[in-house]
Amino acid sequence: MANTLSPRSTSPNVSPTKKLDYEPTTFSDLDRDRVSEDSVVNNGGCMYTRVAKLSISETKESKSRILDVISQSTKSKRRRSSVASIPPSISSSSQSRQNSVSGKILKKKKKITALNKPLKLKVFQKYVKDKLSVKDLRDLSLFLLGGTNNSPKWLHIENRQSFQKLIVLFVPGLQPEDYKLDLGTKFSENKEKLLNDKTINIFPTNETGIGISNIPPFQNLPIMSPGSRLSLFSAYTSFVNVGLSKNEKKKRFEELQRKKITIGDLICDIGTLAENDYPIHIDTPGLSESYNYLLSKNADDPKWKNTRNLGNNTPRIFAIDCEMCMSDNGLVLTRASVIDYELNVLYDKLVKPGVPIIDYLTQYSGITAELLDPITTTFDEVQSDILDLISSSDILIGHSLQSDLNILKIRHPRIVDTALIFHHKAGPPFRPSLKYLASEYLNSSIQIDKINGHNSIEDAKTCISLTKQKLDKGLAFGMSINTENFFLRIGKMARKKSLVLSDSVSRQSSYHNNIHDKFDYTMHCTSDDELMGELVKNINKFDLLVGRLRDLEFSRDYSKRSTKSLVQEKLPESNVIMSQFNENLKRVYEEAPSGTIILVMSGSGDTREWTSLMSEFNSLNAQDRMEKRKEREHDIESAVSKARDGIATLILKNNQNDNNNNSNDIEVCD
């Protein structure tokens, strides 16, 4: 679950009082009466010599003579406070303080002068001999924003004090042709050209005359997306998750272990529900104006229902699990089970779909034609029964429960998802299976009958048992403590505010929350144009702005629009999208303050072959899938190579760019 970050109270750095490095000299009453501050000024400090002689004088005659000389030199002067009658060490200390003040003024002037110096970047070619990774760009961003003291080896930042803001734009779908490179080539095959040839514009200027080529200075960088020889990982997930050191892991584990939790701490927040495609109930905690678009999903379908308040005095806890079969219209409900917190079976019924079943998926569902033949219970009856059983104030537990609620066409506001409160052993973004969790944390075996399939009652009971273990052992139980969210880290360590603009919402915070209470915010946008417009509008309110643009990858079939929350209008051609992006980027550049770094990156390369192969494999059962992957390993490796071949571009905004030669603001060095 996402954590809400509130500003931490900070105390000013107060240095302890320094002990004096001298012993104050004590004068006699006679000395105090005779010696004046003017004696110091007008005698060039020689008075101290005489006082010293006076203090060691052994004869009354010599003592009287010295005092007379001092007295004569001060008769015509206005008497001042005897505070000035101090030993040389104290006078030196006073002078030191004056020098210190002068030094501070000088340092302040130097600081102001330094702030006026433009930000400059130097890329060391020897360190980017191999392609940079998304992690390298993440670590650079973290360093710029104060989330780490480890400066990147591959880049030197000159006049870092002039850095003001970072804008990161993920633009999957970018191709080498967009950079005036040969059709069919890879970014990695043009590394030298991209690094050193400044005649290569970031994007070609189109017929409208608008292009990033008009926004100097810039530096192109071939990058490698996260993954392995035969696998591809999410570039965005890699960017927003920061690896922790051994000590940081230990500290975080101890912090989580100390916190006592209740079932309320495990309930999914609105952002998590939205990100995981849950149907959104009108009473969902945290639902605000920025999430209203979620309520419109399936709003026109009369079959969709909200759980209602049944008037229970105390919220109850249930687990739900459903089984499904395949029809021509997709998955249909064939069994629904409800378990209470004491593991009692409250409801368990088979359902006769209103459409023909083309695949019973028995190895997963446990449903056969023989089981359903005598059944007359309809979908509407089961849905009505569950709505009469579960109140909107109750808590529902399940594993990837969005699948069950979507098949039941029921919205519920309080969800605990065991696929989210427990982590995969490899960490996010991977999700653990219920079978793995049962084996790992309950020492039990479920879903082992490959012939008769899953059992919804067994699965629901497992979810209840896992949740009880979590409550008993704390938040750290079953969690990966290897990474930390990027946005929370810079908020916690450097008090930097961030805004993520995307077509999905991934954290609890919303921009419409009290801006003074936290550091990380999200804003839902339905199109690239809307996203860039909101970014420009909020550019001066945040230290980091991250935009996830999707139109280009959808237009080029790098990805499919899968959620109904997205605007389903037909997208324009990719060249039109590029033109719009160039124009929007120009607006962002113009509105950004001096000292802004804009990082544009594809994240991944051409994923079309990879996506096609994965679709083919996912249609097979587990055994056939394994055999097919082994058979087509060469094709997978080729597809992954293309999918991991990406591009990034650094753009630097300095006010001096408008008036001075900026060709050296970003340069490549050996």
XYZ file of C-alpha atoms in Angstrom:
670
model
C 0.000 0.000 0.000
C 1.112 3.476 -0.662
C 2.186 5.522 2.308
C 0.993 9.077 2.909
C 3.984 11.300 3.482
C 3.544 14.353 5.656
C 6.168 17.078 5.986
C 8.598 16.243 8.695
C 9.254 18.945 11.269
C 12.812 20.122 11.031
C 14.921 22.062 13.483
C 17.504 24.596 12.459
C 21.100 23.502 12.752
C 22.312 25.025 16.003
C 26.002 24.753 16.763
C 26.959 24.245 20.429
C 28.431 27.250 22.206
C 32.168 27.282 21.686
C 34.453 27.393 24.724
C 36.764 30.413 24.826
C 40.337 29.516 23.989
C 41.801 32.073 26.432
C 41.557 32.974 30.132
C 40.165 36.511 30.669
C 42.703 38.813 32.322
C 41.639 40.503 35.583
C 42.626 44.135 36.074
C 42.931 46.029 39.315
C 40.601 48.947 40.037
C 43.430 51.365 39.304
C 44.062 49.820 35.901
C 40.341 49.907 35.043
C 40.164 53.597 35.923
C 43.282 54.571 33.975
C 42.986 52.659 30.714
C 40.600 53.762 27.987
C 39.544 52.353 24.606
C 41.006 55.363 22.796
C 44.399 54.441 24.108
C 44.171 51.293 22.043
C 43.148 53.063 18.855
C 45.499 56.009 19.047
C 48.586 54.259 20.235
C 48.587 51.419 17.799
C 48.321 48.839 20.531
C 51.417 50.129 22.405
C 49.268 50.656 25.496
C 49.202 46.904 25.973
C 52.977 46.905 26.209
C 52.812 49.563 28.913
C 50.061 47.758 30.777
C 52.163 44.654 30.606
C 55.103 46.599 32.019
C 52.810 48.032 34.664
C 51.630 44.626 35.693
C 55.205 43.387 36.192
C 56.619 46.667 37.589
C 58.219 46.134 40.950
C 58.965 49.787 41.891
C 56.552 52.449 42.843
C 58.478 55.012 40.757
C 58.315 53.098 37.469
C 54.691 52.287 38.091
C 53.811 55.955 38.560
C 55.716 56.980 35.414
C 53.879 54.558 33.164
C 50.496 55.589 34.523
C 51.293 59.266 33.965
C 52.148 58.639 30.299
C 48.916 56.785 29.750
C 46.933 59.444 31.562
C 48.446 62.268 29.471
C 47.607 60.518 26.219
C 43.941 60.229 27.140
C 43.159 63.580 28.794
C 41.942 65.257 25.622
C 39.879 62.263 24.545
C 36.242 61.491 25.383
C 36.136 58.716 27.941
C 34.501 55.533 26.631
C 33.346 52.335 28.234
C 36.050 50.319 29.875
C 34.723 47.301 27.992
C 37.399 48.105 25.427
C 40.046 47.519 28.052
C 40.578 43.941 27.122
C 43.591 41.823 26.507
C 44.955 41.407 23.000
C 43.395 37.968 22.617
C 39.899 39.401 23.083
C 40.604 42.277 20.719
C 41.809 39.768 18.177
C 38.594 37.823 18.699
C 36.590 40.988 18.013
C 38.594 41.597 14.872
C 38.051 37.958 13.937
C 34.311 38.442 14.258
C 34.507 41.478 11.998
C 36.495 39.431 9.512
C 33.955 36.620 9.837
C 31.107 38.998 9.001
C 33.083 40.312 6.059
C 33.768 36.740 5.030
C 30.078 35.862 5.163
C 29.246 38.854 3.005
C 31.956 37.818 0.577
C 30.686 34.228 0.547
C 27.145 35.470 -0.024
C 28.344 37.548 -2.954
C 30.205 34.531 -4.300
C 27.074 32.403 -3.876
C 24.972 34.933 -5.754
C 27.619 35.023 -8.459
C 27.629 31.224 -8.587
C 23.852 31.132 -8.888
C 24.137 33.419 -11.872
C 26.412 30.950 -13.623
C 24.562 28.716 -16.082
C 24.084 25.022 -15.458
C 26.336 22.898 -17.673
C 26.519 19.170 -18.346
C 29.471 17.118 -19.545
C 28.920 13.558 -20.753
C 31.995 11.327 -20.494
C 32.062 9.151 -23.575
C 34.256 6.485 -21.979
C 31.551 5.780 -19.396
C 28.792 5.483 -21.979
C 30.759 3.132 -24.198
C 28.108 0.584 -23.387
C 24.520 1.768 -23.518
C 23.227 3.613 -20.496
C 20.403 1.989 -18.574
C 17.163 3.427 -17.258
C 18.703 2.939 -13.820
C 21.563 5.307 -14.781
C 19.035 7.988 -15.688
C 17.115 7.291 -12.487
C 20.280 7.692 -10.407
C 21.075 10.977 -12.176
C 17.586 12.239 -11.371
C 17.954 11.104 -7.775
C 21.267 12.955 -7.440
C 19.892 16.167 -8.951
C 16.947 16.150 -6.540
C 18.917 15.381 -3.385
C 17.850 11.765 -2.965
C 21.467 10.573 -2.930
C 24.979 11.972 -2.600
C 26.374 9.580 -5.194
C 27.112 11.580 -8.320
C 26.936 9.733 -11.650
C 30.295 8.795 -13.152
C 29.129 9.232 -16.724
C 28.085 12.863 -16.348
C 29.583 15.932 -14.679
C 27.259 18.695 -13.513
C 28.893 22.107 -13.508
C 27.329 24.913 -11.436
C 24.910 22.449 -9.863
C 23.648 25.190 -7.563
C 21.901 26.670 -10.608
C 19.769 23.528 -11.054
C 16.117 24.309 -10.359
C 13.817 21.659 -11.748
C 13.628 18.275 -13.475
C 10.964 17.295 -16.009
C 10.880 13.644 -17.115
C 8.767 12.622 -20.109
C 8.286 8.949 -20.928
C 7.464 8.659 -24.644
C 7.344 4.960 -25.609
C 7.035 4.423 -29.336
C 9.989 6.554 -30.430
C 11.862 5.084 -33.404
C 15.322 5.706 -34.943
C 13.609 7.308 -37.957
C 12.310 10.040 -35.623
C 15.951 10.988 -35.101
C 16.794 11.053 -38.826
C 18.489 7.665 -38.561
C 18.250 4.998 -41.249
C 15.056 2.982 -41.407
C 15.397 -0.434 -39.797
C 18.472 0.418 -37.722
C 18.794 0.475 -33.947
C 19.699 3.356 -31.668
C 22.594 1.273 -30.338
C 23.970 0.890 -33.867
C 24.138 4.691 -34.177
C 25.668 5.441 -30.789
C 28.652 7.465 -32.030
C 26.431 9.479 -34.325
C 23.852 10.196 -31.629
C 26.486 11.190 -29.084
C 28.663 13.427 -31.233
C 26.786 14.611 -34.307
C 24.968 17.770 -33.241
C 23.448 18.140 -36.699
C 21.095 15.308 -35.772
C 18.068 17.032 -34.365
C 16.233 15.297 -31.596
C 13.209 15.203 -33.854
C 13.049 16.442 -37.430
C 11.335 19.784 -37.862
C 8.032 19.195 -39.626
C 6.232 21.304 -42.180
C 4.812 23.558 -39.467
C 8.326 24.598 -38.475
C 7.838 23.315 -34.957
C 10.365 20.869 -33.617
C 12.645 20.106 -30.729
C 15.493 21.073 -33.013
C 14.565 24.647 -32.135
C 15.192 24.006 -28.427
C 18.924 24.100 -27.644
C 20.991 22.652 -26.113
C 20.383 18.890 -26.146
C 22.201 15.575 -25.937
C 20.997 12.254 -27.343
C 21.811 9.094 -25.378
C 21.145 5.504 -26.504
C 19.771 3.543 -23.537
C 18.979 -0.055 -22.666
C 15.627 -0.934 -21.124
C 15.566 -3.192 -18.062
C 15.404 -6.916 -18.679
C 17.572 -9.883 -19.577
C 18.453 -11.871 -22.671
C 15.000 -13.436 -22.807
C 12.831 -11.039 -20.800
C 11.662 -7.447 -20.738
C 10.781 -5.414 -17.643
C 8.902 -2.166 -17.204
C 11.120 0.900 -17.742
C 8.809 3.100 -15.694
C 8.801 0.658 -12.775
C 12.596 0.537 -12.907
C 12.748 4.335 -12.841
C 10.437 4.857 -9.867
C 11.872 2.115 -7.615
C 15.198 2.920 -5.957
C 17.376 0.073 -4.717
C 18.203 0.180 -1.011
C 21.552 -0.460 0.629
C 21.953 -3.211 3.213
C 21.691 -0.717 6.074
C 18.669 0.980 4.508
C 16.919 -2.372 4.133
C 17.586 -3.205 7.769
C 16.348 0.182 8.957
C 13.206 -0.007 6.863
C 12.463 -3.542 8.032
C 12.790 -2.467 11.661
C 10.520 0.528 11.084
C 7.836 -1.666 9.536
C 8.181 -4.274 12.271
C 7.677 -1.724 15.040
C 4.403 -0.464 13.619
C 1.307 -2.152 15.004
C -1.295 -2.543 12.284
C -5.011 -3.190 12.003
C -7.090 -4.443 9.106
C -7.671 -0.802 8.157
C -3.972 -0.398 7.348
C -4.278 -3.084 4.671
C -7.244 -1.598 2.801
C -6.351 -0.508 -0.747
C -6.338 3.241 -1.316
C -8.120 4.829 -4.253
C -4.944 5.101 -6.321
C -4.114 1.425 -5.905
C -7.672 0.426 -6.809
C -7.564 2.557 -9.948
C -4.157 1.273 -11.012
C -5.311 -2.326 -10.668
C -8.533 -1.842 -12.620
C -10.914 -2.233 -9.686
C -14.491 -1.024 -10.160
C -14.836 2.089 -8.010
C -17.629 2.437 -5.450
C -18.958 5.915 -4.745
C -18.075 5.525 -1.030
C -14.443 4.540 -1.627
C -12.203 6.316 0.950
C -10.134 9.087 -0.623
C -12.400 9.499 -3.639
C -12.097 13.124 -4.722
C -12.845 15.285 -7.726
C -9.731 14.110 -9.553
C -11.027 10.521 -9.468
C -14.552 11.222 -10.698
C -13.667 9.797 -14.099
C -13.499 6.374 -12.428
C -17.161 6.545 -11.431
C -18.236 6.839 -15.050
C -16.782 3.428 -15.879
C -19.715 1.045 -16.546
C -22.088 3.719 -15.226
C -24.473 3.134 -18.137
C -24.595 -0.641 -17.648
C -27.672 -1.512 -15.508
C -26.139 -4.858 -14.529
C -23.453 -3.126 -12.472
C -24.390 -2.637 -8.790
C -22.870 -0.974 -5.721
C -22.883 -2.695 -2.342
C -25.206 -0.738 -0.047
C -25.118 0.002 3.676
C -27.047 -2.746 5.441
C -26.981 -0.959 8.791
C -24.432 -3.144 10.578
C -23.062 -1.601 13.760
C -19.594 -3.082 13.252
C -17.862 -3.712 9.919
C -17.466 -7.416 9.184
C -14.710 -9.148 7.242
C -15.365 -11.566 4.377
C -13.359 -13.294 1.674
C -14.741 -13.848 -1.830
C -13.529 -16.082 -4.615
C -15.159 -16.901 -7.946
C -14.620 -19.471 -10.674
C -15.104 -18.660 -14.352
C -15.464 -20.397 -17.706
C -14.978 -19.140 -21.248
C -17.826 -18.150 -23.563
C -17.920 -16.429 -26.936
C -18.365 -13.183 -24.986
C -15.373 -13.795 -22.732
C -15.218 -15.106 -19.173
C -18.517 -15.813 -17.384
C -19.303 -16.533 -13.725
C -19.846 -20.222 -12.864
C -19.245 -20.331 -9.077
C -19.183 -17.839 -6.197
C -18.058 -18.476 -2.606
C -18.080 -16.236 0.482
C -16.158 -17.046 3.706
C -16.284 -15.177 7.018
C -13.277 -14.263 9.181
C -13.662 -17.462 11.226
C -13.384 -19.500 7.989
C -17.051 -20.472 7.960
C -18.630 -20.947 4.526
C -21.470 -18.420 4.296
C -22.267 -18.793 0.631
C -21.274 -21.189 -2.142
C -23.266 -21.609 -5.337
C -22.739 -22.773 -8.885
C -24.060 -20.468 -11.607
C -25.621 -21.354 -14.963
C -24.437 -18.725 -17.464
C -26.940 -17.260 -19.878
C -24.601 -17.936 -22.808
C -23.035 -21.145 -24.125
C -19.679 -22.166 -22.643
C -16.969 -22.936 -25.179
C -14.234 -23.866 -22.659
C -14.849 -24.898 -19.057
C -11.189 -24.228 -18.155
C -11.515 -27.162 -15.771
C -7.805 -27.255 -14.900
C -8.241 -23.774 -13.397
C -11.929 -23.458 -12.511
C -12.745 -26.984 -11.404
C -15.997 -26.618 -13.364
C -17.267 -29.329 -15.716
C -20.316 -29.692 -17.925
C -21.629 -32.395 -15.578
C -21.495 -29.991 -12.635
C -23.439 -27.246 -14.424
C -26.020 -29.351 -16.266
C -28.515 -29.542 -13.365
C -27.888 -25.968 -12.153
C -30.639 -23.376 -12.602
C -29.204 -20.552 -10.469
C -28.683 -17.442 -12.600
C -26.123 -14.666 -12.492
C -28.730 -12.145 -11.320
C -29.717 -14.359 -8.391
C -26.138 -14.802 -7.209
C -25.393 -11.102 -7.543
C -28.526 -10.232 -5.561
C -27.648 -12.764 -2.822
C -24.181 -11.295 -2.368
C -25.528 -7.731 -2.273
C -27.932 -8.814 0.499
C -25.082 -10.427 2.426
C -22.281 -7.858 2.203
C -22.661 -4.271 3.402
C -20.708 -1.368 1.933
C -19.153 -0.898 5.384
C -17.735 -4.445 5.401
C -14.211 -5.393 4.306
C -13.674 -7.822 1.430
C -10.510 -9.904 1.147
C -9.375 -11.703 -1.983
C -6.448 -12.450 -4.270
C -6.509 -10.112 -7.283
C -10.069 -9.454 -6.223
C -10.722 -7.082 -9.119
C -11.253 -10.143 -11.331
C -13.968 -11.468 -9.023
C -15.722 -8.113 -8.611
C -15.605 -7.441 -12.345
C -17.143 -10.829 -13.133
C -19.809 -10.256 -10.433
C -20.352 -6.687 -11.698
C -20.219 -5.435 -8.114
C -18.464 -2.327 -6.788
C -17.230 -2.309 -3.190
C -15.263 0.414 -1.346
C -13.111 -1.505 1.170
C -10.741 -4.054 -0.346
C -7.789 -6.046 1.007
C -5.881 -7.716 -1.839
C -3.405 -10.431 -0.846
C -1.683 -10.028 -4.222
C -0.774 -6.487 -3.113
C -0.123 -6.752 0.639
C 2.335 -9.569 -0.099
C 5.170 -9.212 -2.592
C 6.606 -11.540 -5.192
C 10.010 -12.923 -4.193
C 11.527 -10.963 -7.101
C 9.875 -7.758 -5.887
C 7.599 -5.335 -7.767
C 6.243 -5.222 -10.416
C 5.835 -9.000 -10.229
C 2.778 -10.338 -8.401
C 2.837 -13.437 -6.182
C 0.486 -16.318 -6.896
C -1.861 -17.477 -4.158
C -0.328 -20.933 -4.450
C 3.147 -19.524 -3.746
C 1.928 -17.460 -0.770
C 0.185 -20.464 0.774
C 3.324 -22.570 0.459
C 5.719 -19.831 1.618
C 3.805 -18.353 4.565
C 1.195 -20.949 5.556
C 3.177 -24.104 4.798
C 0.159 -25.448 2.941
C -0.456 -26.732 -0.573
C -3.363 -25.507 -2.679
C -4.316 -25.694 -6.356
C -2.373 -28.923 -6.800
C -5.162 -30.905 -8.473
C -4.447 -30.384 -12.182
C -7.479 -32.434 -13.162
C -10.172 -31.013 -10.898
C -8.740 -27.494 -10.827
C -9.031 -24.776 -8.187
C -11.444 -24.706 -5.282
C -12.973 -21.292 -4.581
C -13.650 -22.113 -0.919
C -10.055 -23.233 -0.388
C -8.728 -20.102 -2.102
C -10.948 -17.782 -0.040
C -9.902 -19.439 3.227
C -6.259 -19.085 2.211
C -6.745 -15.327 1.728
C -8.232 -14.999 5.226
C -5.366 -16.988 6.779
C -2.730 -14.916 4.982
C -4.338 -11.684 6.162
C -4.364 -12.919 9.763
C -0.654 -13.723 9.493
C 0.016 -10.242 8.156
C -1.847 -8.588 11.010
C -0.023 -10.727 13.548
C 3.504 -10.248 12.191
C 3.399 -6.670 10.896
C 3.761 -4.776 7.638
C 7.228 -6.144 6.914
C 5.907 -9.701 6.791
C 5.785 -10.918 3.210
C 7.116 -7.651 1.787
C 10.114 -6.977 -0.427
C 12.369 -4.508 1.397
C 14.743 -4.097 -1.524
C 13.417 -0.875 -3.049
C 11.905 2.460 -2.111
C 9.561 4.642 -4.120
C 11.509 7.411 -5.911
C 8.975 10.144 -5.146
C 8.682 9.294 -1.460
C 12.473 9.202 -1.171
C 13.100 12.702 -2.532
C 10.240 13.997 -0.406
C 11.626 12.400 2.732
C 15.314 13.167 2.165
C 15.222 16.498 0.327
C 11.638 17.757 0.832
C 11.149 17.907 -2.927
C 7.631 17.987 -4.326
C 6.778 15.787 -7.283
C 3.827 15.498 -9.644
C 3.146 12.440 -11.821
C 0.783 12.940 -14.753
C -0.530 9.755 -16.322
C -3.524 7.910 -17.731
C -3.541 5.832 -14.542
C -3.188 6.702 -10.876
C -0.613 4.783 -8.900
C -0.510 6.269 -5.407
C -2.894 7.439 -2.745
C -2.124 11.095 -3.160
C -4.003 13.348 -5.523
C -3.063 16.812 -6.649
C -6.327 18.017 -5.151
C -5.230 16.988 -1.656
C -3.797 19.623 0.676
C -0.552 20.517 -1.046
C 1.119 21.411 2.247
C 0.555 17.969 3.763
C 2.650 15.839 1.438
C 5.280 15.834 -1.233
C 4.142 13.437 -3.962
C 1.049 13.958 -6.080
C -0.597 12.378 -9.092
C -2.943 13.714 -11.736
C -5.037 11.626 -14.114
C -4.978 12.715 -17.762
C -6.888 11.127 -20.643
C -4.658 12.305 -23.504
C -1.148 13.540 -24.208
C -2.420 17.026 -25.004
C -4.207 17.246 -21.662
C -1.143 15.911 -19.872
C 1.239 18.445 -21.405
C -1.228 21.250 -20.777
C -1.491 20.358 -17.085
C 2.276 20.034 -16.868
C 2.733 23.577 -18.184
C 0.045 24.842 -15.822
C 1.769 23.319 -12.769
C 5.381 23.687 -13.831
C 6.306 26.215 -11.133
C 4.648 24.329 -8.261
C 6.862 21.245 -8.198
C 10.536 20.303 -8.190
C 9.953 17.172 -10.268
C 7.280 16.612 -12.909
C 6.925 13.208 -14.579
C 4.654 12.675 -17.568
C 3.754 9.305 -19.079
C 2.686 9.919 -22.673
C 0.857 7.063 -24.411
C -0.537 8.298 -27.736
C 2.539 7.439 -29.810
C 2.859 3.860 -28.543
C -0.865 3.285 -29.101
C -0.713 4.784 -32.589
C 2.247 2.584 -33.554
C 0.740 -0.541 -31.922
C 3.518 -0.825 -29.359
C 0.740 -1.268 -26.815
C -3.037 -1.610 -26.746
C -5.485 0.653 -24.977
C -7.016 -1.809 -22.564
C -8.927 0.222 -19.990
C -12.262 1.863 -20.573
C -11.161 4.912 -18.615
C -9.082 5.988 -21.595
C -10.568 8.163 -24.291
C -11.477 5.703 -27.049
C -11.480 8.133 -29.969
C -9.384 7.083 -32.922
C -5.837 8.345 -32.587
C -4.237 10.429 -35.345
C -1.311 9.165 -37.388
C 2.054 8.995 -35.651
C 3.491 11.938 -37.623
C 0.638 14.124 -36.352
C 1.233 12.926 -32.790
C 4.928 13.757 -33.149
C 4.057 17.231 -34.382
C 1.738 17.795 -31.428
C 4.374 16.516 -29.033
C 7.008 18.840 -30.494
C 4.701 21.806 -30.105
C 3.804 20.856 -26.530
C 7.445 20.278 -25.632
C 8.306 23.705 -26.972
C 5.674 25.190 -24.626
C 7.121 23.271 -21.695
C 10.609 24.507 -22.528
C 9.480 28.125 -22.812
C 7.616 28.032 -19.483
C 10.370 26.229 -17.571
C 12.611 28.387 -15.359
C 16.320 28.727 -15.969
C 18.220 25.743 -14.619
C 15.628 23.193 -15.751
C 16.651 19.820 -17.159
C 14.130 18.069 -19.401
C 14.671 14.337 -19.838
C 12.782 12.712 -22.716
C 13.070 8.935 -22.928
C 11.404 6.131 -24.796
C 11.898 3.776 -21.869
C 11.743 0.788 -24.189
C 12.310 0.133 -27.881
C 10.141 -1.575 -30.480
C 8.030 -3.987 -28.432
C 5.732 -5.218 -31.208
C 7.462 -8.553 -31.856
C 7.800 -9.191 -28.124
C 4.112 -8.430 -27.524
C 3.057 -10.717 -30.357
C 5.127 -13.608 -29.009
C 3.818 -13.145 -25.463
C 0.222 -13.156 -26.713
C 0.904 -16.400 -28.539
C 2.500 -18.045 -25.489
C -0.158 -16.838 -23.040
C -2.861 -18.612 -25.008
C -1.212 -21.949 -24.151
C -1.336 -23.978 -20.962
C 1.696 -23.951 -18.680
C 3.359 -27.082 -20.086
C 2.863 -26.133 -23.737
C 3.996 -22.594 -23.000
C 7.277 -23.799 -21.541
C 7.947 -26.054 -24.524
C 7.061 -23.330 -27.032
C 9.339 -20.790 -25.338
C 12.227 -23.228 -25.512
C 11.477 -23.981 -29.145
C 11.388 -20.302 -30.115
C 14.182 -19.043 -27.896
C 16.037 -17.469 -30.832
C 12.915 -15.486 -31.830
C 12.420 -14.352 -28.232
C 16.036 -13.181 -27.975
C 15.714 -11.181 -31.200
C 12.434 -9.606 -30.069
C 13.875 -8.700 -26.662
C 16.929 -7.103 -28.297
C 14.655 -4.776 -30.276
C 12.401 -4.112 -27.303
C 15.307 -3.082 -25.056
C 16.867 -0.698 -27.613
C 15.789 2.749 -26.428
C 16.681 6.430 -26.573
C 16.889 9.339 -24.164
C 17.461 13.038 -24.758
C 18.661 15.608 -22.235
C 17.478 19.172 -22.866
C 18.878 22.034 -20.802
C 17.111 25.346 -20.193
C 19.305 28.300 -19.269
C 18.138 31.879 -19.577
C 21.579 32.620 -20.980
C 20.649 30.374 -23.887
C 18.600 33.165 -25.383
C 21.468 35.636 -25.543
C 24.751 33.725 -25.429
C 26.412 30.947 -27.319
C 25.116 27.796 -25.639
C 26.859 25.172 -27.740
C 28.968 24.090 -24.756
C 26.176 23.881 -22.181
C 25.963 20.147 -22.884
C 29.051 18.545 -24.358
C 30.588 15.125 -24.806
C 34.100 14.634 -23.417
C 36.548 11.748 -23.772
